[in-house]
XYZ file of C-alpha atoms in Angstrom:
600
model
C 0.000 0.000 0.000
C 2.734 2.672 0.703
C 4.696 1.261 -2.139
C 1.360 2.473 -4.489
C 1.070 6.037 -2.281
C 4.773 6.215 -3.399
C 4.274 5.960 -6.973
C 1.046 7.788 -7.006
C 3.086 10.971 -5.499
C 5.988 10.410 -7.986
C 3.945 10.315 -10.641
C 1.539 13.907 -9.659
C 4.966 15.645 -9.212
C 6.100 14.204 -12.221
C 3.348 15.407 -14.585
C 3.716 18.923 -12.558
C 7.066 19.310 -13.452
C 7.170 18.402 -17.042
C 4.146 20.583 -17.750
C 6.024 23.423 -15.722
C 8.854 22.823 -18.468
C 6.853 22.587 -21.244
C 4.721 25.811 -20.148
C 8.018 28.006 -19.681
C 8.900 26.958 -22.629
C 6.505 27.927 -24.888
C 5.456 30.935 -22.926
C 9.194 32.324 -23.220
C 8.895 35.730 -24.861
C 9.624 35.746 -28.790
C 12.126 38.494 -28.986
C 15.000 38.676 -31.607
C 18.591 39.653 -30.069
C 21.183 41.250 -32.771
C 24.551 41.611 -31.897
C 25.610 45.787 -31.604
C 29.101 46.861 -32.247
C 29.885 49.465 -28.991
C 29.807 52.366 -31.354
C 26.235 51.756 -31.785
C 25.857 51.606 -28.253
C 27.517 54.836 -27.221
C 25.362 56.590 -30.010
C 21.955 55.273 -28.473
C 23.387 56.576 -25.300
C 24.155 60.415 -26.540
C 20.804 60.856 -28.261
C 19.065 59.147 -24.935
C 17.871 55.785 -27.105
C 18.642 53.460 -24.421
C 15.312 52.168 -22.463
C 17.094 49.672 -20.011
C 20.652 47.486 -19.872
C 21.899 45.026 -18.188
C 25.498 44.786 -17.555
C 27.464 41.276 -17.152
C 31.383 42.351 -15.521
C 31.856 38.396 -15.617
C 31.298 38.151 -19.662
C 31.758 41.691 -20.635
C 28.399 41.800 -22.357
C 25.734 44.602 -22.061
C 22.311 43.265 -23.164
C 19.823 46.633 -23.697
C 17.011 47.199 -25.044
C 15.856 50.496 -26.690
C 13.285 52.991 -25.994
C 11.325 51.888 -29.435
C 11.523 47.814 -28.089
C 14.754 46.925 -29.764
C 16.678 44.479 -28.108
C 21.190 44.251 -28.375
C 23.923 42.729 -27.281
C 26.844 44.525 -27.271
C 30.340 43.596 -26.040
C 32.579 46.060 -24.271
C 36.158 46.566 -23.572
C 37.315 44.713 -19.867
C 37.876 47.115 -17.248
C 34.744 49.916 -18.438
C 32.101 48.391 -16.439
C 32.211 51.264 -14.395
C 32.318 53.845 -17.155
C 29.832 52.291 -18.858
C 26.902 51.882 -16.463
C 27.847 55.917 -15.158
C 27.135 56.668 -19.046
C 23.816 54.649 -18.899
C 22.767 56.661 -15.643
C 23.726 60.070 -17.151
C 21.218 58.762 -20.381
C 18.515 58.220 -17.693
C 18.515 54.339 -18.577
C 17.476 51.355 -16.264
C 20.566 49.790 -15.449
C 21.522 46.393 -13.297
C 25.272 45.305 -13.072
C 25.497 41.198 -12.554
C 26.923 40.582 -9.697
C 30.258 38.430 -9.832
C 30.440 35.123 -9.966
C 30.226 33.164 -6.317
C 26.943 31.735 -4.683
C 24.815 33.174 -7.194
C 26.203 31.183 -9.858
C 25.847 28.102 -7.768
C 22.005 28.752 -7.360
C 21.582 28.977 -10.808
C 22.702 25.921 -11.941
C 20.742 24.177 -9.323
C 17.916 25.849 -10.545
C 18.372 25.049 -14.053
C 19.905 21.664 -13.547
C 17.742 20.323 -10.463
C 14.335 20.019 -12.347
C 15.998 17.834 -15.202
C 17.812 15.641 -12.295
C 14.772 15.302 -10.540
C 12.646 14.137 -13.879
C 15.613 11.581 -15.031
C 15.186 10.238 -11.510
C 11.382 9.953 -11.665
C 11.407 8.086 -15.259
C 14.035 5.641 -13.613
C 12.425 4.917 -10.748
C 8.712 4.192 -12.526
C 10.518 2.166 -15.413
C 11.652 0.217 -12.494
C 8.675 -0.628 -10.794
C 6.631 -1.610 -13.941
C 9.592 -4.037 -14.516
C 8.881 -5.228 -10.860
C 11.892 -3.954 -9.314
C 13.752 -5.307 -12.056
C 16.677 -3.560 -13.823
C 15.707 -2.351 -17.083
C 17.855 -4.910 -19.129
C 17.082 -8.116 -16.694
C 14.714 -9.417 -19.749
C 17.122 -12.188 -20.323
C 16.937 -13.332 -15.904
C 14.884 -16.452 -15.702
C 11.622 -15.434 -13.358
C 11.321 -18.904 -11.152
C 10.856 -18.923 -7.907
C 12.762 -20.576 -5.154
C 11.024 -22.295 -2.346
C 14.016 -22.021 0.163
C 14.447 -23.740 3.206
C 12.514 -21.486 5.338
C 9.478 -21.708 3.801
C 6.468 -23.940 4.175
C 6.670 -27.411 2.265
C 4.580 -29.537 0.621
C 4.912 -33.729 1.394
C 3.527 -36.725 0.371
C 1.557 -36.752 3.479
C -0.455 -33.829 1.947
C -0.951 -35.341 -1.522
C -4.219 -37.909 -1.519
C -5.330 -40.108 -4.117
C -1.928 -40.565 -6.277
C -0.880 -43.712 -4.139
C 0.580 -45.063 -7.290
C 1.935 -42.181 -8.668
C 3.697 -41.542 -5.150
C 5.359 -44.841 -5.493
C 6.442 -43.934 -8.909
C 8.276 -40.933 -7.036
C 9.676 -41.766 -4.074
C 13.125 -43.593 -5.989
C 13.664 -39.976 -7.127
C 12.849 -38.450 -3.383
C 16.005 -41.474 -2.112
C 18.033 -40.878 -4.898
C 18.306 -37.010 -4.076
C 18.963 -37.837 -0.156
C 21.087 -40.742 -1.078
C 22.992 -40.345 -4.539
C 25.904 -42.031 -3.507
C 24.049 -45.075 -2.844
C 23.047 -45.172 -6.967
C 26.133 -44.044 -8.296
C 27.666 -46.782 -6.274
C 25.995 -49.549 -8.447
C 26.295 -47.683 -11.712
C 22.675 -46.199 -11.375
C 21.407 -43.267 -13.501
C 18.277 -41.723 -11.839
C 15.909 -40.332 -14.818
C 17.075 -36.554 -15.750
C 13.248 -35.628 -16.577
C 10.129 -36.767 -15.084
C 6.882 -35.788 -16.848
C 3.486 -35.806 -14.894
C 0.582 -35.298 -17.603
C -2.831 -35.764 -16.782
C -6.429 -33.813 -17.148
C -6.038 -30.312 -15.710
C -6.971 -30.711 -11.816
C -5.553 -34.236 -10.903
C -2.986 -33.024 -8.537
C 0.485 -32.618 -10.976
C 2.209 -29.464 -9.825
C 1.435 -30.879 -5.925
C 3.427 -33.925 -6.855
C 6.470 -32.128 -7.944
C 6.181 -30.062 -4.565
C 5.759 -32.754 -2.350
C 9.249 -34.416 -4.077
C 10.812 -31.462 -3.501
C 9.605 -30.904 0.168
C 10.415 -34.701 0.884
C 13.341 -34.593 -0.369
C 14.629 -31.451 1.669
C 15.897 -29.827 -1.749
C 15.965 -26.537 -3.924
C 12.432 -26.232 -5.749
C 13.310 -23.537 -8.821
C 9.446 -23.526 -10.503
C 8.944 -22.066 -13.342
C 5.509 -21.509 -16.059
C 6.247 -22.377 -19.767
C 4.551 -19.551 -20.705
C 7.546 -17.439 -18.639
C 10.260 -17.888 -21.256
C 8.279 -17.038 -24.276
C 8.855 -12.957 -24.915
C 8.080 -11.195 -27.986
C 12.082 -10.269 -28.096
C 13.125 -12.954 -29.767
C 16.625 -14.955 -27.771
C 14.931 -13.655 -24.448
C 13.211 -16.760 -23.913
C 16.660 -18.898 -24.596
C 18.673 -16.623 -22.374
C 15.753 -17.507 -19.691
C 16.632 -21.154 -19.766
C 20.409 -20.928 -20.017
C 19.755 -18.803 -16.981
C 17.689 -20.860 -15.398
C 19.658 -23.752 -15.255
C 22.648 -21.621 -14.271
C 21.114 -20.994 -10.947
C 19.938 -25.061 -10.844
C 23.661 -26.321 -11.042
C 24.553 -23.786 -8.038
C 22.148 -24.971 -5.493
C 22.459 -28.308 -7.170
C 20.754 -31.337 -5.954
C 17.632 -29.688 -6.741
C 14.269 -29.826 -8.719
C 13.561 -27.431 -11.515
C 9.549 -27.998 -12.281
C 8.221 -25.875 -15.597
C 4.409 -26.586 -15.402
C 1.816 -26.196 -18.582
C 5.138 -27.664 -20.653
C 3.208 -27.812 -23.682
C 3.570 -24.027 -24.010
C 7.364 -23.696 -24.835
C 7.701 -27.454 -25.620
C 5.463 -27.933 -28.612
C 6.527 -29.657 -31.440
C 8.612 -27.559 -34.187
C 7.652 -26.754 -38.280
C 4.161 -27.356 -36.841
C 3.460 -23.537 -37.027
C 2.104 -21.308 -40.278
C 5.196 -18.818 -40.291
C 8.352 -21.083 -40.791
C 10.056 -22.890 -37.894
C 12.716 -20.487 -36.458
C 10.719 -18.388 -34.525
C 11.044 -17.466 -30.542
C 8.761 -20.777 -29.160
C 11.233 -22.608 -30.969
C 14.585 -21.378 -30.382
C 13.521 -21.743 -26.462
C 12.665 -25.187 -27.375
C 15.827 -25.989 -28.725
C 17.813 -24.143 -25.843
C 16.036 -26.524 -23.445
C 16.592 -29.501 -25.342
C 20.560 -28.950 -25.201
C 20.437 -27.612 -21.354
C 18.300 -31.145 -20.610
C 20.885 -33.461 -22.551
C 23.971 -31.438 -21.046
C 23.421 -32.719 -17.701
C 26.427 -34.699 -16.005
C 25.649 -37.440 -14.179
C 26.697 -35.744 -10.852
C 25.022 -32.522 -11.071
C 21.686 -33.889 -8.858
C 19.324 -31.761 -11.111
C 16.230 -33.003 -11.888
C 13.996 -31.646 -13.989
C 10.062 -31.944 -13.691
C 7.354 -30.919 -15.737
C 3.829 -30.654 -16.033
C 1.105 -30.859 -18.848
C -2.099 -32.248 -20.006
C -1.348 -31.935 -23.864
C 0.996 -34.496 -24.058
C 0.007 -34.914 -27.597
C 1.228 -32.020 -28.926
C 4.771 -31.851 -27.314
C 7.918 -32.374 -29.277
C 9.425 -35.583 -29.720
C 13.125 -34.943 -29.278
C 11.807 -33.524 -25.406
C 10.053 -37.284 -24.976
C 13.009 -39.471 -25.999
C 15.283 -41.199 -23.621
C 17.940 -38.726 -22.177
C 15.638 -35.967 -21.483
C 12.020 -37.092 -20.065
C 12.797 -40.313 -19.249
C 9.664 -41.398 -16.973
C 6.161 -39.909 -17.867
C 3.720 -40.504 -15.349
C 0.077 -40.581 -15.772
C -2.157 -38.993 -13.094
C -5.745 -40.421 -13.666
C -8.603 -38.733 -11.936
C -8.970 -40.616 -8.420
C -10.999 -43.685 -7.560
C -14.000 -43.921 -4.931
C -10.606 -44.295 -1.939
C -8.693 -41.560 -3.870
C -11.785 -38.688 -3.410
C -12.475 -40.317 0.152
C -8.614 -39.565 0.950
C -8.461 -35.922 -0.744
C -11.452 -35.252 0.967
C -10.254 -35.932 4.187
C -7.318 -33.907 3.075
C -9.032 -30.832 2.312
C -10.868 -30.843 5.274
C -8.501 -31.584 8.020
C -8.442 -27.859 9.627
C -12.486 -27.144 9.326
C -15.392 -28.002 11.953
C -17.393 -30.947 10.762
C -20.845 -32.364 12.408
C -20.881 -35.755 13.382
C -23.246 -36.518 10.389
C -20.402 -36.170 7.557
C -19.534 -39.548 5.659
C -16.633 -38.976 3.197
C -17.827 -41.841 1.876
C -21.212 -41.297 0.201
C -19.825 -37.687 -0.746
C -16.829 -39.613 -2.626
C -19.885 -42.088 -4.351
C -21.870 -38.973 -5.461
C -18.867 -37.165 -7.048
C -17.217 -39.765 -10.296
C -15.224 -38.216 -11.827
C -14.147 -35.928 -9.892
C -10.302 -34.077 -9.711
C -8.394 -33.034 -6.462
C -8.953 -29.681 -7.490
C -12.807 -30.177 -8.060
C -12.747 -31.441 -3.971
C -11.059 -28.881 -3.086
C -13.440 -26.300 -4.621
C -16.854 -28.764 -3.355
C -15.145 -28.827 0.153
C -14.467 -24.590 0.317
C -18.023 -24.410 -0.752
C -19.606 -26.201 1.599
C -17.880 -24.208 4.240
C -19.116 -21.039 2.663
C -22.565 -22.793 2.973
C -22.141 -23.560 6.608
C -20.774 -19.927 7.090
C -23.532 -18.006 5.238
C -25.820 -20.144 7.417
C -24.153 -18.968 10.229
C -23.742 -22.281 11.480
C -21.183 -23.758 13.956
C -20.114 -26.842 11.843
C -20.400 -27.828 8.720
C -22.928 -31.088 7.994
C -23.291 -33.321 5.084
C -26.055 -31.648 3.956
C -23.944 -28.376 3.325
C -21.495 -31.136 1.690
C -24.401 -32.424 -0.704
C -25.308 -29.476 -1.566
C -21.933 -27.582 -2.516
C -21.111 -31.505 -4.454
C -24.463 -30.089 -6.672
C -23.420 -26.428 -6.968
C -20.589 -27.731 -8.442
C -21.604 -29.822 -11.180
C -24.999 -27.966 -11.968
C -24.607 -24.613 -10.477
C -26.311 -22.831 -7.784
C -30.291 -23.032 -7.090
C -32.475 -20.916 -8.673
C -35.819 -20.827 -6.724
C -36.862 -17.182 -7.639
C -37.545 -18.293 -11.048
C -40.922 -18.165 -11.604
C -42.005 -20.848 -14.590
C -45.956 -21.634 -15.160
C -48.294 -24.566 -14.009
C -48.119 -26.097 -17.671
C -43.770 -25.791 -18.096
C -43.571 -26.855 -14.422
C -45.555 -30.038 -15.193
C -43.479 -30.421 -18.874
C -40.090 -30.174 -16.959
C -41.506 -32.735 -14.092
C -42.576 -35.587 -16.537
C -38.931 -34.905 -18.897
C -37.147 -35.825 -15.490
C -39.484 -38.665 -14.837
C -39.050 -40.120 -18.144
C -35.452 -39.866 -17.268
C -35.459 -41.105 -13.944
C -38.073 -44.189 -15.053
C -36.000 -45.444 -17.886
C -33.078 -45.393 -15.753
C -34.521 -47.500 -12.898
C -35.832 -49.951 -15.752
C -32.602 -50.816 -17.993
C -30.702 -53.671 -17.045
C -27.064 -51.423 -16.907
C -28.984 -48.663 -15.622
C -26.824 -46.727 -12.719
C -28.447 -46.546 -9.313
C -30.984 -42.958 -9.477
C -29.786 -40.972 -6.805
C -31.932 -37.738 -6.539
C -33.873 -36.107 -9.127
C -35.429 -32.715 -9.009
C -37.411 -29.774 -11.070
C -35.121 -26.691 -8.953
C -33.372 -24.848 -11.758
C -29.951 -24.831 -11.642
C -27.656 -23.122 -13.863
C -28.680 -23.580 -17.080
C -30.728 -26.713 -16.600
C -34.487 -26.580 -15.767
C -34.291 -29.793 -13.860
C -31.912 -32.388 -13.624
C -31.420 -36.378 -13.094
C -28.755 -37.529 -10.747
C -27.636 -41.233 -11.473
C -24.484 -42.036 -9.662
C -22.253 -45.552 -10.204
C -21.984 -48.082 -6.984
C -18.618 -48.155 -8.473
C -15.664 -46.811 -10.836
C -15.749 -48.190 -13.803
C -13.065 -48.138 -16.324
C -14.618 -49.753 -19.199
C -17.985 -49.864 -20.307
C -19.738 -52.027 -22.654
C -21.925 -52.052 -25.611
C -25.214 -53.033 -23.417
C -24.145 -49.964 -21.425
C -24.285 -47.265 -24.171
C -26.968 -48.630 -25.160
C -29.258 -48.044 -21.892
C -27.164 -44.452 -21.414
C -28.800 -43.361 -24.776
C -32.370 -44.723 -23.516
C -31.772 -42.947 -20.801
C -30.962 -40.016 -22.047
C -33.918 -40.093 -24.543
C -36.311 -40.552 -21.757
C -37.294 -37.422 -21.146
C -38.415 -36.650 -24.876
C -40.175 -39.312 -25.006
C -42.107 -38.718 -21.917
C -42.998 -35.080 -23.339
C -44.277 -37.324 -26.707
C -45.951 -39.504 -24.933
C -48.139 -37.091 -22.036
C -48.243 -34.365 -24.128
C -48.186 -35.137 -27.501
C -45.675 -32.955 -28.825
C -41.979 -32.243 -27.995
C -39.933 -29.212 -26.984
C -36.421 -27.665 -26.839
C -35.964 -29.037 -23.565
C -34.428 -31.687 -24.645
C -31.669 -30.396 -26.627
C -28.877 -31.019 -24.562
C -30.023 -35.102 -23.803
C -30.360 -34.949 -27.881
C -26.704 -33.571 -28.499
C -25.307 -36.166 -25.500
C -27.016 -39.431 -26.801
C -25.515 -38.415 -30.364
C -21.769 -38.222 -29.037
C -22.315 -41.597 -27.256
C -23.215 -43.373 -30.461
C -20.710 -41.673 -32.802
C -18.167 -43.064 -29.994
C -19.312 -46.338 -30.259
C -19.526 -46.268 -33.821
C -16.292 -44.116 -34.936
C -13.690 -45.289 -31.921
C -15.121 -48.608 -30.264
C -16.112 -50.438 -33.255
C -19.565 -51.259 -31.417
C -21.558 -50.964 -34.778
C -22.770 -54.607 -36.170
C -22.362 -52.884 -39.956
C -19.658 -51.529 -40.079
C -17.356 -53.473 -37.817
C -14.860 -53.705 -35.742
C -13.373 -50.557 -37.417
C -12.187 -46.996 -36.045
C -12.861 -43.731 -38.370
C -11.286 -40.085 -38.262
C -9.120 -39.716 -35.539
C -9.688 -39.603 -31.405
C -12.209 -36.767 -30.325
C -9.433 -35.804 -28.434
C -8.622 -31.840 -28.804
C -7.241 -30.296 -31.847
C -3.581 -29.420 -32.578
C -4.403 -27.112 -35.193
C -0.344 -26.725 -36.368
C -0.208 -30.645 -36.861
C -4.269 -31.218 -37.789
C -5.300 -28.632 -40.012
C -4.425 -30.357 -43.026
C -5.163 -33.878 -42.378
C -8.257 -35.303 -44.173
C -10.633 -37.700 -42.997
C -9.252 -41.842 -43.586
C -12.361 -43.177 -44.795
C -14.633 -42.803 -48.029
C -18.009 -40.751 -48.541
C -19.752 -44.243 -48.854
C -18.678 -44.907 -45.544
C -19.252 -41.814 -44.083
C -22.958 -41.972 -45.416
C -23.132 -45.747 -43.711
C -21.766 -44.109 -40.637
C -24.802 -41.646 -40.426
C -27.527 -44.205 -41.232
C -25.491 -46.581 -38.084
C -25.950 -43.139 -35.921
C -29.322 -42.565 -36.806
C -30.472 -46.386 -36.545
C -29.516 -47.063 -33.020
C -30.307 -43.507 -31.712
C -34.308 -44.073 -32.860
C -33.658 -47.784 -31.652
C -33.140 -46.363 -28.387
C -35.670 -43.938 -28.535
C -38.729 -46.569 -29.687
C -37.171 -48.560 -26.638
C -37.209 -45.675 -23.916
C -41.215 -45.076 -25.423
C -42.407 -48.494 -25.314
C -40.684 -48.599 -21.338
C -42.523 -45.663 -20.588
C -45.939 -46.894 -22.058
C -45.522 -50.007 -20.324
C -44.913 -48.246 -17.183
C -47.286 -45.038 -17.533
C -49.016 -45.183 -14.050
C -45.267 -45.457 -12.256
C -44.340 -42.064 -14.830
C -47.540 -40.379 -13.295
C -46.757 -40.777 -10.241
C -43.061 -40.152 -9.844
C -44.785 -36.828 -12.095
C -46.898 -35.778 -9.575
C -43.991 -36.408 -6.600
C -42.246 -34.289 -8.179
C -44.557 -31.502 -8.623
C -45.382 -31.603 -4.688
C -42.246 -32.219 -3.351
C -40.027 -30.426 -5.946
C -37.043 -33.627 -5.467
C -37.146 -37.006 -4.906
C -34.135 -38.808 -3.059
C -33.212 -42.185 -4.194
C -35.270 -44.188 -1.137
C -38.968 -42.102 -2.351
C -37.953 -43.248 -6.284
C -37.499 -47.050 -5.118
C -40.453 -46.514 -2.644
C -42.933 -45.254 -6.040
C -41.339 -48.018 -8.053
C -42.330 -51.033 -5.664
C -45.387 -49.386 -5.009
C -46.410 -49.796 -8.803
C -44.539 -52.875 -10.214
């Protein structure tokens, strides 16, 4: 704050000054000097010309001015100053004799030279502090930060849900406490590690927690902090950085989002020697000029693996690339725990059912549902926080906040409760079906009512049979509008647009379509390099692409004639769950199994 007051001041006496210049400057008076010889002077003087003179002993000038606005300078002969200003006086002029040179002079240089020290100063000190306190020519000074000694550290004790990955780690935490032991039997520990994985899963904490277990240097770094638009500053960055490395060496240098300086070269539309890459290349020679000895290790971090180069992926450089999945149903039970080790919980919190009700789910994600369920608890100005703040901040999450002021009619209220229950109905009926947990006609977000089916389990695989009753599922509520109402609506736009994906998977990348095969088409739905994809065309044939949309289109109405006929079979059980839903607004999982016995 005083550091901003500071700057603020600067700045006010900054502008003051240079418009102080700049106003002197061009309010200065216009007047044209001519040099006089002296015998023009002493005229002017006889015939009473001279208006007012000023008289310099120091320079032996004589600047006057004459009665009609002329304006001389005259020089005069060294040892007349005397003579001269007695003849000005006897002419009636206004004369002033300079003083000589001493403290005067000394006070007018500071006042001339002062207000140009004090604006050099100014424009150095504020091109200093928009550089950060940087010099002005420190572009090429790598900006990672060390976590030194002194400051808090992150261990494997506050990492959850990695167990693997942890294992995967902990050679390089004993190598780094114990090289000798390695070098001993001829060892090499890998010189990069790479941790890639969907954004959230916990990869820049892993590199921490190495570094904090291992009791070593932790130099971390952004990709996107060596790429400048001077071109060599991002190069002189690395050299830099791994300058510093090798003198606090055995240490860690992490560079998270890698994919930002590491992607893969002549993949871009204005040649290949452009800044990205010539940082790219200076890493790839400081990686494989490591000595054995040196104890650095470098870690990175990405979730674009795809796109990175492959000279950084070889052998030599990243040796070991470590996948870190989303966690399992112990994983989010763990990280949950983690998170919410320092807050007040009621007696009626089970990590448990929270971990069932949230697949899918990242570290980062738990950390977010846990903070929000203690804002819940605090804006509720409760004591502790219970499970039902927990349930609730899991659903703010994934569907966004409540919205009970919005007012909808009788008629959409009743549309939007028999979509759900055409939902909620064919998902109870299916064989593969997952287990309904709540479903409700609250607004949230975007959604005018939503489904909740959660797994008993994590499943890593899923079969054909499974699509399958996910795309009757999904079709459930349109069909339930058809069937009540007789017509459809845009409702059901989104189940429309996620029941299509499902079957172009199966179809395009699982080979789950009985015409055309156990083929795959195109390439992965994966995201789009557009520097290596932008000119690769489809790998099949228009006569397959055409049998590709009738496959699409055959199974989607399949399962939509399938979630119908359900639903007709069952229409009493798709009233009533209908009506529950209008009266009660949501249905928990024991009132759906309770309607469903109750009518079967």
């Amino acid at each position: 704050m005083q550091n901003r007051w500071l700057r603020g001041l600067l700045t006010i006496v900054f502008v003051v000054l240079v418009v102080s210049v700049l106003m002197e400057f061009f309010n200065a008076p216009a007047q044209q000097v001519s040099q006089a010889p002296y015998s023009t002077l002493v005229q002017s003087i006889a015939k009473h010309q001279v208006a007012r003179a000023t008289v310099d002993p120091a320079s032996y000038n004589v600047d006057w001015v004459t009665t009609s606005g002329k304006h001389y300078v005259t020089v005069y002969a060294p040892g007349s100053t005397d003579a001269l200003s007695n003849k000005l006086n006897s002419a009636h002029a206004d004369v002033t004799v300079e003083k000589p040179a001493g403290s005067g002079l000394w006070l007018t240089i500071l006042g001339d030279v002062l207000p140009l020290v004090i604006v050099v100063a100014m424009v150095f000190f504020l091109m200093r502090q928009t550089q950060g306190g940087n010099r002005m020519m420190s572009f090429g000074r790598s900006q990672a930060r060390l976590i030194a000694d002194n400051q808090p550290r992150v261990t494997f004790k506050d990492v959850a849900g990695v167990e693997e990955e942890k294992q995967e780690l902990e050679e390089v935490v004993d190598f780094l406490r114990n090289p000798k032991r390695y070098l001993e039997m001829g060892a090499r520990i890998p010189k990069g590690i790479l941790l890639f994985g969907p954004p959230g899963t916990g990869k820049t904490l892993l590199a921490r927690a190495v570094a904090g277990e291992a009791g070593v240097p932790f130099f971390s770094e952004s990709g996107s902090g060596f790429v400048e638009m001077f071109v060599g500053v991002g190069a002189s960055r690395v050299r830099d950085l791994f300058e510093q490395a090798k003198k606090n060496a055995p240490c860690i240098v992490f560079i998270d989002e890698l994919d930002a300086v590491g992607r893969m070269r002549g993949a871009g539309y204005g040649g290949g020697n452009d800044e990205r890459e010539q940082t790219l290349n200076q890493l790839l020679v400081e990686m494989d000029g490591f000595g054995v000895n040196e104890g650095i290790i470098l870690m990175a971090a990405t979730n674009r693996p795809d796109v990175l180069d492959p000279a950084l992926l070889r052998p030599g450089r990243f040796d070991r690339q470590i996948v870190v999945h989303p966690p399992d149903l112990a994983g989010r039970e763990q990280i949950l725990g983690v998170h919410a080790k320092n807050k007040p919980l009621a007696d009626d919190v089970d990590f448990g059912t929270i971990a069932k009700r949230t697949p899918g789910f990242t570290g980062a994600d738990l950390a977010n549902l846990a903070n929000e369920a203690a804002l819940l608890a605090a804006r509720n100005r409760q004591r502790r926080i219970t499970m039902e703040n927990f349930i609730e901040a899991a659903e703010r999450v994934m569907a966004g906040p409540q919205k009970k002021t919005r007012v909808i009619s009788a008629f959409e209220k009743r549309v939007v409760a028999f979509h759900e229950s055409g939902h909620t109905l064919v998902g109870m009926l299916v064989p593969h079906g997952d287990p309904i947990h709540k479903v409700t006609i609250i607004p949230r977000g975007m959604a005018m009512g939503y489904t909740m089916p959660v797994p008993d389990e994590d499943r890593y695989r899923i079969t054909r049979e499974q699509f399958l009753d996910k795309v009757a599922m999904s079709l459930g509520g349109r069909a339930a509008e058809q069937i009540v109402f007789g017509e459809i609506s845009t409702g059901a736009s989104d189940d429309l647009e996620k029941s299509t994906k499902m079957v172009r998977q199966m179809i395009m990348e699982y080979g789950m379509s009985e015409e055309l095969g156990p083929l795959t088409y195109g390439r992965s739905q994966g995201a789009v390099f557009l520097g290596r994809d932008l000119m690769r065309s489809r790998d099949y044939s228009d006569e397959v692409a055409s049998k590709i949309d009738r496959a699409i289109r055959h199974i989607v109405m399949e399962q939509y004639e399938r979630a119908r006929t359900l639903l007709l079979q069952h229409r009493y059980t798709l009233n009533r769950l209908a009506l529950a839903l209008m009266e009660k607004e949501t249905l928990e999982s024991d009132e759906l199994r309770a309607i469903l016995n109750a009518t079967t």
